[in-house]
Amino acid sequence: MVSAGEKDIEQGFKMEEDQNDQSNQTSPIDKRDLVYELMGIIQTISSYGEYRRTQRKESRNLVRRMKLLLPLLEEIRDFEGQIPESGIECLVKMKKAFHCAKKLLKTCHCGSKLYLALESEAVIGRFHSVYEKLSQTLDGMPYEELGISDEEKEQVDLMIVQFKRSKKRIDTQDMELAMDLMVSLSTENDRNADSASIERLAKKLELHTVEDLKAEMVAVREVIKERRAHNAESTQRIVDLLNKLKKLAGMEETGTSDEPVMPKPLEKSTSIAIPNEFLCPITLQIMTDPVIISTGQTYERESIQQWLDSNHHTCPKTGEPLTHSSLAPNFALKNLIGEWCLKNNFQLPKKEAPTPESPSAGSDEKLLSLIKDLSSSHLEVQRKAVTKIRMLSKENPEKRTLIANYGGIPPLVQLLSYPDSKIQEHAVTALLNLSIDESYKKLISREQAIPEIIEILQNGSIGAKENSAAALFSLSMLDENKVAIGSLNGIPPLIDLLKNGTIRGRKDAITALFNLCFNHTNKSIAIQAGIVAPLLQLLSEKQLDMVDETLSILLILATHPEGRQEIGKLSFIEILVNLMKDGTPKNKECSVAVLLELSTYNSNLMLAALQYGVYEHLVEISKEGTDRGQRKAKSILQLMSKTEQIPY
């Protein structure tokens, strides 16, 4: 079965080639025009500027390498003789390659960020295809007949080597991003640990502002339009993830083809088209008190003030850094809005002035009182306070900012060691919620929370253990915390939860362990603590739907000598082969990746896999698997060929 990403690649390149074939017949007059066209394409792609985070490095490398072809094209342009037919053929092939590169780079410049993240391996395949086309073109160019200088020929030879190396480049997958995507897509609830993954995705993919998400909605619609009815499952994953990100930003969820949702306060006035410049970019509501910030953008005062109070230092719309936090009233726009409302008989929403009894006026005092009650000498007062703090910390970033700024973290950490299971569970969950923010991770760590969280992970209630594992996962996003958790003996209780926990607990444990095992020392600790046996057990419990996560950790462990020794048993090789036979496309991809890592260091494991019938499955995956699966399968087949292990 061909993956969604691969179909997109095939369709994309087929369309490009079909569009280009008609223009590939060149008359003598057009021959040098072809060179100018190629130089124009390089100029166009050079103007794209920034690229999506997931393909930024690849895109910049491709642009840089294509720019290096300019001197060659200039020499061909200045060649006074007649360009030979073989040269024309190479230039036509180069034009095809350039158009493929241009379309790919445009997608990486302004395409859907979610599509590019979820289909990152397929997109890498498109880069490889471009490099393949370029190296073939340059290999066949008649340099002597075109009078190309020796220096330029040497430069081209170096470039061909670079193209071929790039084409053979192995995985550059951002594993932490991949795990966050996996966690975000595998859950149907809004629990704190999952919210943490979604918030990290929003930051990594730069999809955390309303303006970002509105642009992404347009890009996703383009993906849907291009795919038509094909790849429905893959498209739905993109839409589901977009809706989760929109919910996080306070926007309404939509279907795959909906137009941007109209803000609720304006629904009664659907017959009136409100000018876009009258709407606050944050809330999408008509502004009653517009103010200007340092970047020159205008927002509703209350909305931008909340943004600034949440410790943001950039413009929500443009992302530019703010030079100051002063707000200047936009009287001109306010007058225009007033005139428009009068003319169209439109009534602005009224805002009630805060009273001493209203939540907005008294919320700060109530929160301060709650934080003070965390240190009360009365058990019931502490319990009520920590329960409320837990609920508030889950609500939104503004509440988390207030809790941290008002000194809520130290007393919460102190409650972790309190001899009351409910208080412990509420405290560790509140800290989990607060740890979503990068800066609060550091504050929590400085208060020496990690040893106490590990203690709860060992001896707490079931719910407390689960949220402790989730908290360690969140805190371990900082490299220094990975080291601290490993050195403080936090890995063995996570492995115990992986063995004996509930389904949720095991999922929390596996995501935390995945993150921790990026640290080389932690790999050894985890292996010695017995992580391999429960991971292999998980592979046999397919109803838990944790096969991909399990194989991802095993792949990390297989990069360590001790890990290869523990994992490289015949029974495990048989499991891998069975997954390649009957698993999902992603199962097959991960299984092939693990087998490649193991057999690279131990050819006997390859022989064992052959005895279990792996060859026919590898051939099938190399042709019809996911893009990454195809590349890994081909690498194993090449390894077999070199060691003369291919069956006949």
Short mmCIF file of N, CA, C and O in Angstrom, two decimals, residues 446-517:
data_model
loop_
_atom_site.label_atom_id
_atom_site.label_comp_id
_atom_site.label_asym_id
_atom_site.label_seq_id
_atom_site.Cartn_x
_atom_site.Cartn_y
_atom_site.Cartn_z
N ARG A 446 14.66 24.37 39.93
CA ARG A 446 15.48 25.06 40.93
C ARG A 446 14.94 24.85 42.35
O ARG A 446 15.70 24.91 43.31
N GLU A 447 13.64 24.62 42.47
CA GLU A 447 13.04 24.39 43.80
C GLU A 447 13.21 22.94 44.25
O GLU A 447 12.60 22.52 45.23
N GLN A 448 14.05 22.19 43.52
CA GLN A 448 14.35 20.79 43.87
C GLN A 448 13.09 19.91 43.86
O GLN A 448 12.88 19.07 44.74
N ALA A 449 12.27 20.12 42.85
CA ALA A 449 11.03 19.33 42.75
C ALA A 449 11.27 17.92 42.23
O ALA A 449 10.52 17.00 42.56
N ILE A 450 12.31 17.73 41.41
CA ILE A 450 12.50 16.44 40.73
C ILE A 450 12.63 15.27 41.71
O ILE A 450 11.97 14.23 41.53
N PRO A 451 13.46 15.37 42.79
CA PRO A 451 13.53 14.24 43.74
C PRO A 451 12.17 13.91 44.36
O PRO A 451 11.84 12.72 44.55
N GLU A 452 11.37 14.94 44.66
CA GLU A 452 10.07 14.71 45.28
C GLU A 452 9.10 14.07 44.28
O GLU A 452 8.28 13.21 44.64
N ILE A 453 9.17 14.49 43.02
CA ILE A 453 8.30 13.89 41.99
C ILE A 453 8.66 12.42 41.80
O ILE A 453 7.78 11.56 41.65
N ILE A 454 9.94 12.11 41.83
CA ILE A 454 10.38 10.71 41.70
C ILE A 454 9.89 9.89 42.89
O ILE A 454 9.47 8.73 42.73
N GLU A 455 9.90 10.49 44.07
CA GLU A 455 9.40 9.80 45.27
C GLU A 455 7.92 9.45 45.11
O GLU A 455 7.48 8.34 45.45
N ILE A 456 7.12 10.40 44.59
CA ILE A 456 5.69 10.13 44.36
C ILE A 456 5.53 9.06 43.28
O ILE A 456 4.64 8.20 43.37
N LEU A 457 6.36 9.10 42.26
CA LEU A 457 6.33 8.09 41.20
C LEU A 457 6.55 6.70 41.78
O LEU A 457 5.97 5.71 41.31
N GLN A 458 7.36 6.61 42.83
CA GLN A 458 7.64 5.32 43.46
C GLN A 458 6.54 4.88 44.41
O GLN A 458 6.17 3.70 44.44
N ASN A 459 6.00 5.82 45.19
CA ASN A 459 5.14 5.43 46.31
C ASN A 459 3.76 6.08 46.32
O ASN A 459 2.99 5.84 47.25
N GLY A 460 3.43 6.91 45.34
CA GLY A 460 2.16 7.63 45.37
C GLY A 460 0.98 6.79 44.91
O GLY A 460 1.11 5.60 44.61
N SER A 461 -0.19 7.44 44.88
CA SER A 461 -1.40 6.78 44.38
C SER A 461 -1.28 6.56 42.87
O SER A 461 -0.37 7.10 42.22
N ILE A 462 -2.21 5.81 42.29
CA ILE A 462 -2.16 5.52 40.86
C ILE A 462 -2.19 6.82 40.04
O ILE A 462 -1.36 7.03 39.15
N GLY A 463 -3.14 7.70 40.35
CA GLY A 463 -3.23 8.96 39.62
C GLY A 463 -2.01 9.82 39.80
O GLY A 463 -1.54 10.47 38.84
N ALA A 464 -1.47 9.84 41.02
CA ALA A 464 -0.28 10.64 41.29
C ALA A 464 0.92 10.10 40.52
O ALA A 464 1.75 10.86 40.01
N LYS A 465 1.04 8.77 40.44
CA LYS A 465 2.14 8.16 39.68
C LYS A 465 2.07 8.55 38.21
O LYS A 465 3.07 8.89 37.58
N GLU A 466 0.86 8.47 37.65
CA GLU A 466 0.69 8.80 36.23
C GLU A 466 1.08 10.25 35.94
O GLU A 466 1.82 10.53 34.99
N ASN A 467 0.61 11.16 36.79
CA ASN A 467 0.91 12.57 36.55
C ASN A 467 2.36 12.92 36.90
O ASN A 467 2.91 13.87 36.36
N SER A 468 2.97 12.14 37.79
CA SER A 468 4.40 12.32 38.06
C SER A 468 5.23 11.94 36.84
O SER A 468 6.19 12.63 36.48
N ALA A 469 4.84 10.83 36.19
CA ALA A 469 5.54 10.42 34.96
C ALA A 469 5.37 11.48 33.89
O ALA A 469 6.33 11.83 33.18
N ALA A 470 4.15 12.03 33.77
CA ALA A 470 3.91 13.08 32.78
C ALA A 470 4.71 14.33 33.10
O ALA A 470 5.23 15.01 32.21
N ALA A 471 4.84 14.65 34.39
CA ALA A 471 5.63 15.82 34.80
C ALA A 471 7.10 15.63 34.47
O ALA A 471 7.78 16.55 34.01
N LEU A 472 7.62 14.42 34.69
CA LEU A 472 9.02 14.15 34.35
C LEU A 472 9.24 14.24 32.85
O LEU A 472 10.28 14.72 32.39
N PHE A 473 8.25 13.79 32.08
CA PHE A 473 8.34 13.92 30.62
C PHE A 473 8.44 15.40 30.24
O PHE A 473 9.30 15.80 29.44
N SER A 474 7.58 16.23 30.82
CA SER A 474 7.59 17.66 30.50
C SER A 474 8.89 18.33 30.94
O SER A 474 9.51 19.07 30.19
N LEU A 475 9.33 18.04 32.17
CA LEU A 475 10.56 18.65 32.69
C LEU A 475 11.79 18.18 31.92
O LEU A 475 12.77 18.91 31.78
N SER A 476 11.75 16.94 31.40
CA SER A 476 12.92 16.39 30.70
C SER A 476 13.15 17.01 29.33
O SER A 476 14.10 16.66 28.65
N MET A 477 12.28 17.93 28.92
CA MET A 477 12.53 18.66 27.69
C MET A 477 13.79 19.51 27.81
O MET A 477 14.41 19.85 26.80
N LEU A 478 14.16 19.87 29.03
CA LEU A 478 15.42 20.57 29.27
C LEU A 478 16.52 19.53 29.44
O LEU A 478 16.39 18.60 30.24
N ASP A 479 17.62 19.68 28.71
CA ASP A 479 18.70 18.68 28.74
C ASP A 479 19.26 18.47 30.13
O ASP A 479 19.58 17.34 30.52
N GLU A 480 19.38 19.57 30.92
CA GLU A 480 19.93 19.41 32.26
C GLU A 480 19.01 18.58 33.15
O GLU A 480 19.46 17.89 34.07
N ASN A 481 17.71 18.62 32.86
CA ASN A 481 16.77 17.81 33.63
C ASN A 481 16.82 16.35 33.23
O ASN A 481 16.56 15.46 34.05
N LYS A 482 17.14 16.07 31.97
CA LYS A 482 17.36 14.67 31.57
C LYS A 482 18.46 14.05 32.42
O LYS A 482 18.33 12.93 32.93
N VAL A 483 19.55 14.80 32.58
CA VAL A 483 20.68 14.32 33.38
C VAL A 483 20.26 14.15 34.84
O VAL A 483 20.56 13.14 35.48
N ALA A 484 19.55 15.16 35.37
CA ALA A 484 19.15 15.13 36.78
C ALA A 484 18.23 13.95 37.07
O ALA A 484 18.42 13.23 38.06
N ILE A 485 17.24 13.70 36.22
CA ILE A 485 16.29 12.61 36.45
C ILE A 485 17.00 11.27 36.42
O ILE A 485 16.73 10.38 37.24
N GLY A 486 17.95 11.12 35.48
CA GLY A 486 18.71 9.88 35.41
C GLY A 486 19.58 9.67 36.64
O GLY A 486 19.61 8.59 37.23
N SER A 487 20.28 10.71 37.07
CA SER A 487 21.19 10.59 38.22
C SER A 487 20.46 10.44 39.54
O SER A 487 20.99 9.90 40.50
N LEU A 488 19.20 10.93 39.61
CA LEU A 488 18.41 10.83 40.84
C LEU A 488 17.57 9.55 40.89
O LEU A 488 16.62 9.44 41.67
N ASN A 489 17.90 8.61 40.02
CA ASN A 489 17.26 7.28 40.02
C ASN A 489 15.78 7.36 39.64
O ASN A 489 14.94 6.62 40.17
N GLY A 490 15.48 8.25 38.67
CA GLY A 490 14.10 8.38 38.24
C GLY A 490 13.68 7.40 37.15
O GLY A 490 12.48 7.24 36.89
N ILE A 491 14.66 6.71 36.54
CA ILE A 491 14.32 5.81 35.43
C ILE A 491 13.73 4.48 35.91
O ILE A 491 12.73 4.01 35.34
N PRO A 492 14.27 3.83 36.96
CA PRO A 492 13.68 2.55 37.41
C PRO A 492 12.19 2.63 37.75
O PRO A 492 11.41 1.75 37.32
N PRO A 493 11.70 3.66 38.50
CA PRO A 493 10.25 3.69 38.77
C PRO A 493 9.41 3.93 37.51
O PRO A 493 8.26 3.50 37.44
N LEU A 494 9.98 4.61 36.51
CA LEU A 494 9.27 4.76 35.24
C LEU A 494 9.13 3.40 34.55
O LEU A 494 8.09 3.09 33.96
N ILE A 495 10.18 2.60 34.62
CA ILE A 495 10.14 1.26 34.03
C ILE A 495 9.13 0.39 34.78
O ILE A 495 8.40 -0.41 34.17
N ASP A 496 9.06 0.56 36.11
CA ASP A 496 8.08 -0.18 36.90
C ASP A 496 6.65 0.20 36.48
O ASP A 496 5.77 -0.66 36.36
N LEU A 497 6.42 1.51 36.24
CA LEU A 497 5.11 1.96 35.78
C LEU A 497 4.81 1.40 34.39
O LEU A 497 3.66 1.07 34.07
N LEU A 498 5.85 1.29 33.57
CA LEU A 498 5.70 0.71 32.23
C LEU A 498 5.27 -0.75 32.31
O LEU A 498 4.50 -1.24 31.49
N LYS A 499 5.74 -1.45 33.34
CA LYS A 499 5.39 -2.86 33.53
C LYS A 499 3.99 -3.03 34.12
O LYS A 499 3.21 -3.86 33.65
N ASN A 500 3.71 -2.25 35.17
CA ASN A 500 2.56 -2.55 36.01
C ASN A 500 1.47 -1.49 36.04
O ASN A 500 0.47 -1.64 36.74
N GLY A 501 1.63 -0.40 35.30
CA GLY A 501 0.67 0.69 35.37
C GLY A 501 -0.58 0.44 34.56
O GLY A 501 -0.72 -0.56 33.85
N THR A 502 -1.52 1.38 34.69
CA THR A 502 -2.71 1.37 33.84
C THR A 502 -2.30 1.70 32.41
O THR A 502 -1.12 2.04 32.16
N ILE A 503 -3.25 1.65 31.48
CA ILE A 503 -2.92 1.99 30.10
C ILE A 503 -2.38 3.42 30.02
O ILE A 503 -1.37 3.68 29.37
N ARG A 504 -3.05 4.33 30.73
CA ARG A 504 -2.60 5.72 30.74
C ARG A 504 -1.22 5.84 31.37
O ARG A 504 -0.35 6.53 30.85
N GLY A 505 -1.02 5.14 32.49
CA GLY A 505 0.28 5.19 33.17
C GLY A 505 1.40 4.67 32.30
O GLY A 505 2.50 5.23 32.26
N ARG A 506 1.12 3.61 31.56
CA ARG A 506 2.15 3.04 30.69
C ARG A 506 2.49 4.00 29.54
O ARG A 506 3.65 4.11 29.14
N LYS A 507 1.46 4.68 29.04
CA LYS A 507 1.72 5.66 27.97
C LYS A 507 2.53 6.84 28.50
O LYS A 507 3.42 7.35 27.82
N ASP A 508 2.21 7.29 29.72
CA ASP A 508 3.00 8.37 30.32
C ASP A 508 4.45 7.93 30.52
O ASP A 508 5.39 8.70 30.28
N ALA A 509 4.62 6.69 30.99
CA ALA A 509 5.96 6.17 31.26
C ALA A 509 6.78 6.07 29.97
O ALA A 509 7.95 6.45 29.93
N ILE A 510 6.15 5.57 28.90
CA ILE A 510 6.91 5.35 27.67
C ILE A 510 7.33 6.67 27.02
O ILE A 510 8.43 6.78 26.47
N THR A 511 6.47 7.70 27.11
CA THR A 511 6.86 8.98 26.54
C THR A 511 7.99 9.62 27.35
O THR A 511 8.90 10.22 26.78
N ALA A 512 7.93 9.48 28.69
CA ALA A 512 9.00 10.03 29.53
C ALA A 512 10.31 9.30 29.27
O ALA A 512 11.37 9.92 29.13
N LEU A 513 10.25 7.98 29.18
CA LEU A 513 11.47 7.19 28.93
C LEU A 513 12.05 7.48 27.55
O LEU A 513 13.27 7.54 27.38
N PHE A 514 11.18 7.65 26.58
CA PHE A 514 11.64 8.01 25.24
C PHE A 514 12.49 9.27 25.28
O PHE A 514 13.58 9.33 24.74
N ASN A 515 11.98 10.28 25.96
CA ASN A 515 12.68 11.56 26.05
C ASN A 515 14.00 11.42 26.80
O ASN A 515 15.03 11.96 26.41
N LEU A 516 13.97 10.70 27.91
CA LEU A 516 15.16 10.56 28.76
C LEU A 516 16.27 9.79 28.05
O LEU A 516 17.46 10.06 28.26
N CYS A 517 15.90 8.86 27.19
CA CYS A 517 16.90 8.01 26.53
C CYS A 517 17.64 8.72 25.40
O CYS A 517 18.53 8.13 24.78
#
